[in-house]
Amino acid sequence: ALLAQGQMEAALSRLDQAQRELLALGQAQRAAQSQVPKVIALSLLGRHDEALACGEQTRGDLLAAGDDIGAGKVEVNLGWMLMRRDRYEAAAACFRRAAVRLARAGEPTPSIAADIGLASALTWQFEFDEASRLYDRCEMRVRALQLASMQSVIDTNRGRMELHRGRLEAALPSLGAAL
């Protein structure tokens, strides 16, 4: 509730308190889950290094608690935080781990989201062919699962990739389809 009200500092305090209390009760997974919103709050406060450190710690805690799905979702968030900091290689590594982890856990939608993030990170590393193959694979998976909203994300990102490559004519169909 404090996050939704914009009271980030108070929310941070309560989230840390929740973690301590859950650990005292022997609920390691729930304690780790309590730190996921903390990553968001730290990021919103512009405390990006702390947010990344908290995310890495939370990811490790979730893995230790056997929560591969939670860890994979945190990895996706870490990837996007790293992208915003222009740390594309590190972001790609996060997205790659998350995509594999989430696919193995039987979570196709978040796994596709991780692959889309990976393709975006590869685009910024000028790995256009690999990014294009990933977008193709994501499109096949999205069609099979009938996830129309994700298709728009793929179209937008593919269009941006083509713009990044300097291929305006190739970008237009993807960008037009994203509308």
PDB file of C-alpha atoms in Angstrom:
ATOM      1  CA  ALA A   1       0.000   0.000   0.000  1.00  0.00           C
ATOM      2  CA  LEU A   2       2.853   2.372   0.818  1.00  0.00           C
ATOM      3  CA  LEU A   3       4.376   1.803  -2.626  1.00  0.00           C
ATOM      4  CA  ALA A   4       1.085   2.614  -4.312  1.00  0.00           C
ATOM      5  CA  GLN A   5       0.845   5.795  -2.228  1.00  0.00           C
ATOM      6  CA  GLY A   6       4.334   6.852  -3.299  1.00  0.00           C
ATOM      7  CA  GLN A   7       5.769   6.547   0.198  1.00  0.00           C
ATOM      8  CA  MET A   8       8.919   4.758  -0.912  1.00  0.00           C
ATOM      9  CA  GLU A   9      11.102   5.261   2.171  1.00  0.00           C
ATOM     10  CA  ALA A  10       8.366   4.012   4.486  1.00  0.00           C
ATOM     11  CA  ALA A  11       7.764   1.095   2.136  1.00  0.00           C
ATOM     12  CA  LEU A  12      11.457   0.177   2.201  1.00  0.00           C
ATOM     13  CA  SER A  13      11.408   0.090   5.984  1.00  0.00           C
ATOM     14  CA  ARG A  14       8.290  -2.102   6.094  1.00  0.00           C
ATOM     15  CA  LEU A  15       9.641  -4.477   3.439  1.00  0.00           C
ATOM     16  CA  ASP A  16      12.854  -4.966   5.411  1.00  0.00           C
ATOM     17  CA  GLN A  17      10.794  -5.539   8.548  1.00  0.00           C
ATOM     18  CA  ALA A  18       8.670  -8.108   6.726  1.00  0.00           C
ATOM     19  CA  GLN A  19      11.805  -9.907   5.541  1.00  0.00           C
ATOM     20  CA  ARG A  20      13.225 -10.077   9.077  1.00  0.00           C
ATOM     21  CA  GLU A  21       9.957 -11.361  10.529  1.00  0.00           C
ATOM     22  CA  LEU A  22       9.467 -13.963   7.809  1.00  0.00           C
ATOM     23  CA  LEU A  23      13.027 -15.217   8.249  1.00  0.00           C
ATOM     24  CA  ALA A  24      12.420 -15.489  11.996  1.00  0.00           C
ATOM     25  CA  LEU A  25       9.413 -17.672  11.188  1.00  0.00           C
ATOM     26  CA  GLY A  26      11.544 -19.876   8.932  1.00  0.00           C
ATOM     27  CA  GLN A  27       9.792 -18.765   5.742  1.00  0.00           C
ATOM     28  CA  ALA A  28      12.796 -18.123   3.489  1.00  0.00           C
ATOM     29  CA  GLN A  29      10.889 -18.071   0.204  1.00  0.00           C
ATOM     30  CA  ARG A  30       8.298 -15.581   1.449  1.00  0.00           C
ATOM     31  CA  ALA A  31      11.101 -13.490   2.978  1.00  0.00           C
ATOM     32  CA  ALA A  32      12.834 -13.357  -0.405  1.00  0.00           C
ATOM     33  CA  GLN A  33       9.560 -12.513  -2.154  1.00  0.00           C
ATOM     34  CA  SER A  34       9.130  -9.574   0.220  1.00  0.00           C
ATOM     35  CA  GLN A  35      12.218  -8.000  -1.323  1.00  0.00           C
ATOM     36  CA  VAL A  36      10.914  -7.962  -4.914  1.00  0.00           C
ATOM     37  CA  PRO A  37       8.917  -4.745  -4.362  1.00  0.00           C
ATOM     38  CA  LYS A  38      11.972  -3.280  -2.624  1.00  0.00           C
ATOM     39  CA  VAL A  39      13.887  -3.543  -5.907  1.00  0.00           C
ATOM     40  CA  ILE A  40      11.138  -1.518  -7.569  1.00  0.00           C
ATOM     41  CA  ALA A  41      11.072   1.100  -4.809  1.00  0.00           C
ATOM     42  CA  LEU A  42      14.856   1.550  -4.899  1.00  0.00           C
ATOM     43  CA  SER A  43      14.766   1.916  -8.665  1.00  0.00           C
ATOM     44  CA  LEU A  44      11.981   4.499  -8.490  1.00  0.00           C
ATOM     45  CA  LEU A  45      14.039   6.452  -5.964  1.00  0.00           C
ATOM     46  CA  GLY A  46      16.935   6.500  -8.432  1.00  0.00           C
ATOM     47  CA  ARG A  47      19.049   4.288  -6.198  1.00  0.00           C
ATOM     48  CA  HIS A  48      19.929   2.033  -9.120  1.00  0.00           C
ATOM     49  CA  ASP A  49      23.076   0.421  -7.731  1.00  0.00           C
ATOM     50  CA  GLU A  50      21.200  -0.525  -4.562  1.00  0.00           C
ATOM     51  CA  ALA A  51      18.287  -1.818  -6.631  1.00  0.00           C
ATOM     52  CA  LEU A  52      20.606  -4.018  -8.691  1.00  0.00           C
ATOM     53  CA  ALA A  53      22.345  -5.328  -5.567  1.00  0.00           C
ATOM     54  CA  CYS A  54      19.009  -6.020  -3.891  1.00  0.00           C
ATOM     55  CA  GLY A  55      17.774  -7.774  -7.028  1.00  0.00           C
ATOM     56  CA  GLU A  56      20.866  -9.982  -7.186  1.00  0.00           C
ATOM     57  CA  GLN A  57      20.514 -10.857  -3.491  1.00  0.00           C
ATOM     58  CA  THR A  58      16.806 -11.556  -3.915  1.00  0.00           C
ATOM     59  CA  ARG A  59      17.494 -13.744  -6.963  1.00  0.00           C
ATOM     60  CA  GLY A  60      20.023 -15.758  -4.952  1.00  0.00           C
ATOM     61  CA  ASP A  61      17.675 -16.068  -1.991  1.00  0.00           C
ATOM     62  CA  LEU A  62      14.848 -17.267  -4.248  1.00  0.00           C
ATOM     63  CA  LEU A  63      17.116 -19.862  -5.859  1.00  0.00           C
ATOM     64  CA  ALA A  64      18.245 -21.041  -2.416  1.00  0.00           C
ATOM     65  CA  ALA A  65      14.579 -21.376  -1.422  1.00  0.00           C
ATOM     66  CA  GLY A  66      13.847 -23.433  -4.562  1.00  0.00           C
ATOM     67  CA  ASP A  67      11.773 -20.745  -6.265  1.00  0.00           C
ATOM     68  CA  ASP A  68      13.078 -20.915  -9.846  1.00  0.00           C
ATOM     69  CA  ILE A  69      10.069 -19.067 -11.246  1.00  0.00           C
ATOM     70  CA  GLY A  70      10.480 -16.153  -8.833  1.00  0.00           C
ATOM     71  CA  ALA A  71      14.231 -16.058  -9.520  1.00  0.00           C
ATOM     72  CA  GLY A  72      13.608 -16.035 -13.280  1.00  0.00           C
ATOM     73  CA  LYS A  73      11.164 -13.162 -13.006  1.00  0.00           C
ATOM     74  CA  VAL A  74      13.666 -11.195 -10.916  1.00  0.00           C
ATOM     75  CA  GLU A  75      16.302 -11.894 -13.587  1.00  0.00           C
ATOM     76  CA  VAL A  76      14.007 -10.389 -16.232  1.00  0.00           C
ATOM     77  CA  ASN A  77      13.619  -7.259 -14.096  1.00  0.00           C
ATOM     78  CA  LEU A  78      17.373  -7.103 -13.527  1.00  0.00           C
ATOM     79  CA  GLY A  79      17.876  -7.352 -17.270  1.00  0.00           C
ATOM     80  CA  TRP A  80      15.655  -4.345 -17.936  1.00  0.00           C
ATOM     81  CA  MET A  81      17.337  -2.349 -15.163  1.00  0.00           C
ATOM     82  CA  LEU A  82      20.711  -3.118 -16.728  1.00  0.00           C
ATOM     83  CA  MET A  83      19.382  -2.116 -20.159  1.00  0.00           C
ATOM     84  CA  ARG A  84      18.404   1.291 -18.790  1.00  0.00           C
ATOM     85  CA  ARG A  85      21.990   1.648 -17.523  1.00  0.00           C
ATOM     86  CA  ASP A  86      23.391   0.781 -20.988  1.00  0.00           C
ATOM     87  CA  ARG A  87      24.923  -2.437 -19.642  1.00  0.00           C
ATOM     88  CA  TYR A  88      23.775  -4.554 -22.564  1.00  0.00           C
ATOM     89  CA  GLU A  89      26.129  -7.516 -22.143  1.00  0.00           C
ATOM     90  CA  ALA A  90      25.164  -7.977 -18.499  1.00  0.00           C
ATOM     91  CA  ALA A  91      21.494  -7.517 -19.417  1.00  0.00           C
ATOM     92  CA  ALA A  92      21.775 -10.180 -22.109  1.00  0.00           C
ATOM     93  CA  ALA A  93      23.231 -12.610 -19.567  1.00  0.00           C
ATOM     94  CA  CYS A  94      20.307 -11.978 -17.183  1.00  0.00           C
ATOM     95  CA  PHE A  95      17.711 -12.398 -19.920  1.00  0.00           C
ATOM     96  CA  ARG A  96      19.382 -15.574 -21.218  1.00  0.00           C
ATOM     97  CA  ARG A  97      19.414 -17.178 -17.741  1.00  0.00           C
ATOM     98  CA  ALA A  98      15.818 -16.126 -17.136  1.00  0.00           C
ATOM     99  CA  ALA A  99      14.566 -17.463 -20.479  1.00  0.00           C
ATOM    100  CA  VAL A 100      16.078 -20.884 -19.848  1.00  0.00           C
ATOM    101  CA  ARG A 101      15.028 -20.996 -16.197  1.00  0.00           C
ATOM    102  CA  LEU A 102      11.427 -19.975 -16.932  1.00  0.00           C
ATOM    103  CA  ALA A 103      11.090 -22.320 -19.923  1.00  0.00           C
ATOM    104  CA  ARG A 104      12.327 -25.248 -17.816  1.00  0.00           C
ATOM    105  CA  ALA A 105       9.831 -24.294 -15.109  1.00  0.00           C
ATOM    106  CA  GLY A 106       6.978 -24.450 -17.637  1.00  0.00           C
ATOM    107  CA  GLU A 107       6.338 -20.700 -17.681  1.00  0.00           C
ATOM    108  CA  PRO A 108       6.072 -19.862 -21.401  1.00  0.00           C
ATOM    109  CA  THR A 109       4.842 -16.262 -21.190  1.00  0.00           C
ATOM    110  CA  PRO A 110       7.600 -14.947 -18.883  1.00  0.00           C
ATOM    111  CA  SER A 111      10.113 -17.038 -20.847  1.00  0.00           C
ATOM    112  CA  ILE A 112       9.030 -15.290 -24.058  1.00  0.00           C
ATOM    113  CA  ALA A 113       9.335 -11.929 -22.291  1.00  0.00           C
ATOM    114  CA  ALA A 114      12.898 -12.860 -21.317  1.00  0.00           C
ATOM    115  CA  ASP A 115      13.703 -13.801 -24.923  1.00  0.00           C
ATOM    116  CA  ILE A 116      12.298 -10.475 -26.129  1.00  0.00           C
ATOM    117  CA  GLY A 117      14.545  -8.709 -23.625  1.00  0.00           C
ATOM    118  CA  LEU A 118      17.508 -10.780 -24.786  1.00  0.00           C
ATOM    119  CA  ALA A 119      16.836  -9.869 -28.412  1.00  0.00           C
ATOM    120  CA  SER A 120      16.660  -6.200 -27.442  1.00  0.00           C
ATOM    121  CA  ALA A 121      19.968  -6.436 -25.567  1.00  0.00           C
ATOM    122  CA  LEU A 122      21.555  -8.181 -28.554  1.00  0.00           C
ATOM    123  CA  THR A 123      20.293  -5.421 -30.847  1.00  0.00           C
ATOM    124  CA  TRP A 124      22.188  -2.851 -28.793  1.00  0.00           C
ATOM    125  CA  GLN A 125      25.292  -5.028 -29.133  1.00  0.00           C
ATOM    126  CA  PHE A 126      24.866  -5.040 -32.929  1.00  0.00           C
ATOM    127  CA  GLU A 127      24.103  -8.776 -32.922  1.00  0.00           C
ATOM    128  CA  PHE A 128      21.267  -8.248 -35.386  1.00  0.00           C
ATOM    129  CA  ASP A 129      21.161 -11.751 -36.878  1.00  0.00           C
ATOM    130  CA  GLU A 130      20.866 -13.462 -33.503  1.00  0.00           C
ATOM    131  CA  ALA A 131      18.292 -10.893 -32.347  1.00  0.00           C
ATOM    132  CA  SER A 132      16.269 -11.487 -35.505  1.00  0.00           C
ATOM    133  CA  ARG A 133      16.316 -15.260 -34.962  1.00  0.00           C
ATOM    134  CA  LEU A 134      15.111 -14.733 -31.401  1.00  0.00           C
ATOM    135  CA  TYR A 135      12.260 -12.507 -32.556  1.00  0.00           C
ATOM    136  CA  ASP A 136      11.300 -15.188 -35.112  1.00  0.00           C
ATOM    137  CA  ARG A 137      11.269 -17.840 -32.377  1.00  0.00           C
ATOM    138  CA  CYS A 138       9.252 -15.571 -30.082  1.00  0.00           C
ATOM    139  CA  GLU A 139       6.721 -14.947 -32.849  1.00  0.00           C
ATOM    140  CA  MET A 140       6.217 -18.691 -33.348  1.00  0.00           C
ATOM    141  CA  ARG A 141       5.713 -19.214 -29.633  1.00  0.00           C
ATOM    142  CA  VAL A 142       3.387 -16.215 -29.321  1.00  0.00           C
ATOM    143  CA  ARG A 143       1.231 -17.432 -32.211  1.00  0.00           C
ATOM    144  CA  ALA A 144       1.046 -20.933 -30.746  1.00  0.00           C
ATOM    145  CA  LEU A 145      -0.079 -19.522 -27.395  1.00  0.00           C
ATOM    146  CA  GLN A 146      -2.289 -16.815 -28.966  1.00  0.00           C
ATOM    147  CA  LEU A 147      -0.650 -13.975 -27.033  1.00  0.00           C
ATOM    148  CA  ALA A 148      -1.603 -11.047 -29.280  1.00  0.00           C
ATOM    149  CA  SER A 149      -0.351  -8.364 -26.895  1.00  0.00           C
ATOM    150  CA  MET A 150       3.135  -9.883 -26.921  1.00  0.00           C
ATOM    151  CA  GLN A 151       3.115  -9.887 -30.712  1.00  0.00           C
ATOM    152  CA  SER A 152       2.840  -6.106 -30.592  1.00  0.00           C
ATOM    153  CA  VAL A 153       5.901  -5.928 -28.356  1.00  0.00           C
ATOM    154  CA  ILE A 154       7.837  -8.127 -30.774  1.00  0.00           C
ATOM    155  CA  ASP A 155       6.740  -6.009 -33.745  1.00  0.00           C
ATOM    156  CA  THR A 156       7.767  -2.801 -31.982  1.00  0.00           C
ATOM    157  CA  ASN A 157      11.152  -4.181 -30.980  1.00  0.00           C
ATOM    158  CA  ARG A 158      11.795  -5.707 -34.401  1.00  0.00           C
ATOM    159  CA  GLY A 159      10.967  -2.345 -35.994  1.00  0.00           C
ATOM    160  CA  ARG A 160      13.355  -0.579 -33.636  1.00  0.00           C
ATOM    161  CA  MET A 161      16.045  -3.119 -34.464  1.00  0.00           C
ATOM    162  CA  GLU A 162      15.639  -2.403 -38.170  1.00  0.00           C
ATOM    163  CA  LEU A 163      15.809   1.335 -37.499  1.00  0.00           C
ATOM    164  CA  HIS A 164      18.962   0.726 -35.471  1.00  0.00           C
ATOM    165  CA  ARG A 165      20.359  -1.094 -38.485  1.00  0.00           C
ATOM    166  CA  GLY A 166      19.505   1.883 -40.690  1.00  0.00           C
ATOM    167  CA  ARG A 167      16.927  -0.119 -42.661  1.00  0.00           C
ATOM    168  CA  LEU A 168      13.915   2.190 -42.721  1.00  0.00           C
ATOM    169  CA  GLU A 169      11.924   0.239 -45.320  1.00  0.00           C
ATOM    170  CA  ALA A 170      12.344  -2.981 -43.344  1.00  0.00           C
ATOM    171  CA  ALA A 171      11.276  -1.219 -40.140  1.00  0.00           C
ATOM    172  CA  LEU A 172       7.977   0.137 -41.442  1.00  0.00           C
ATOM    173  CA  PRO A 173       6.002  -3.143 -41.676  1.00  0.00           C
ATOM    174  CA  SER A 174       6.936  -4.144 -38.122  1.00  0.00           C
ATOM    175  CA  LEU A 175       6.235  -0.710 -36.689  1.00  0.00           C
ATOM    176  CA  GLY A 176       2.948  -0.522 -38.606  1.00  0.00           C
ATOM    177  CA  ALA A 177       1.901  -3.960 -37.332  1.00  0.00           C
ATOM    178  CA  ALA A 178       2.616  -2.867 -33.764  1.00  0.00           C
ATOM    179  CA  LEU A 179      -0.143  -0.273 -33.898  1.00  0.00           C
TER     180      LEU A 179
END
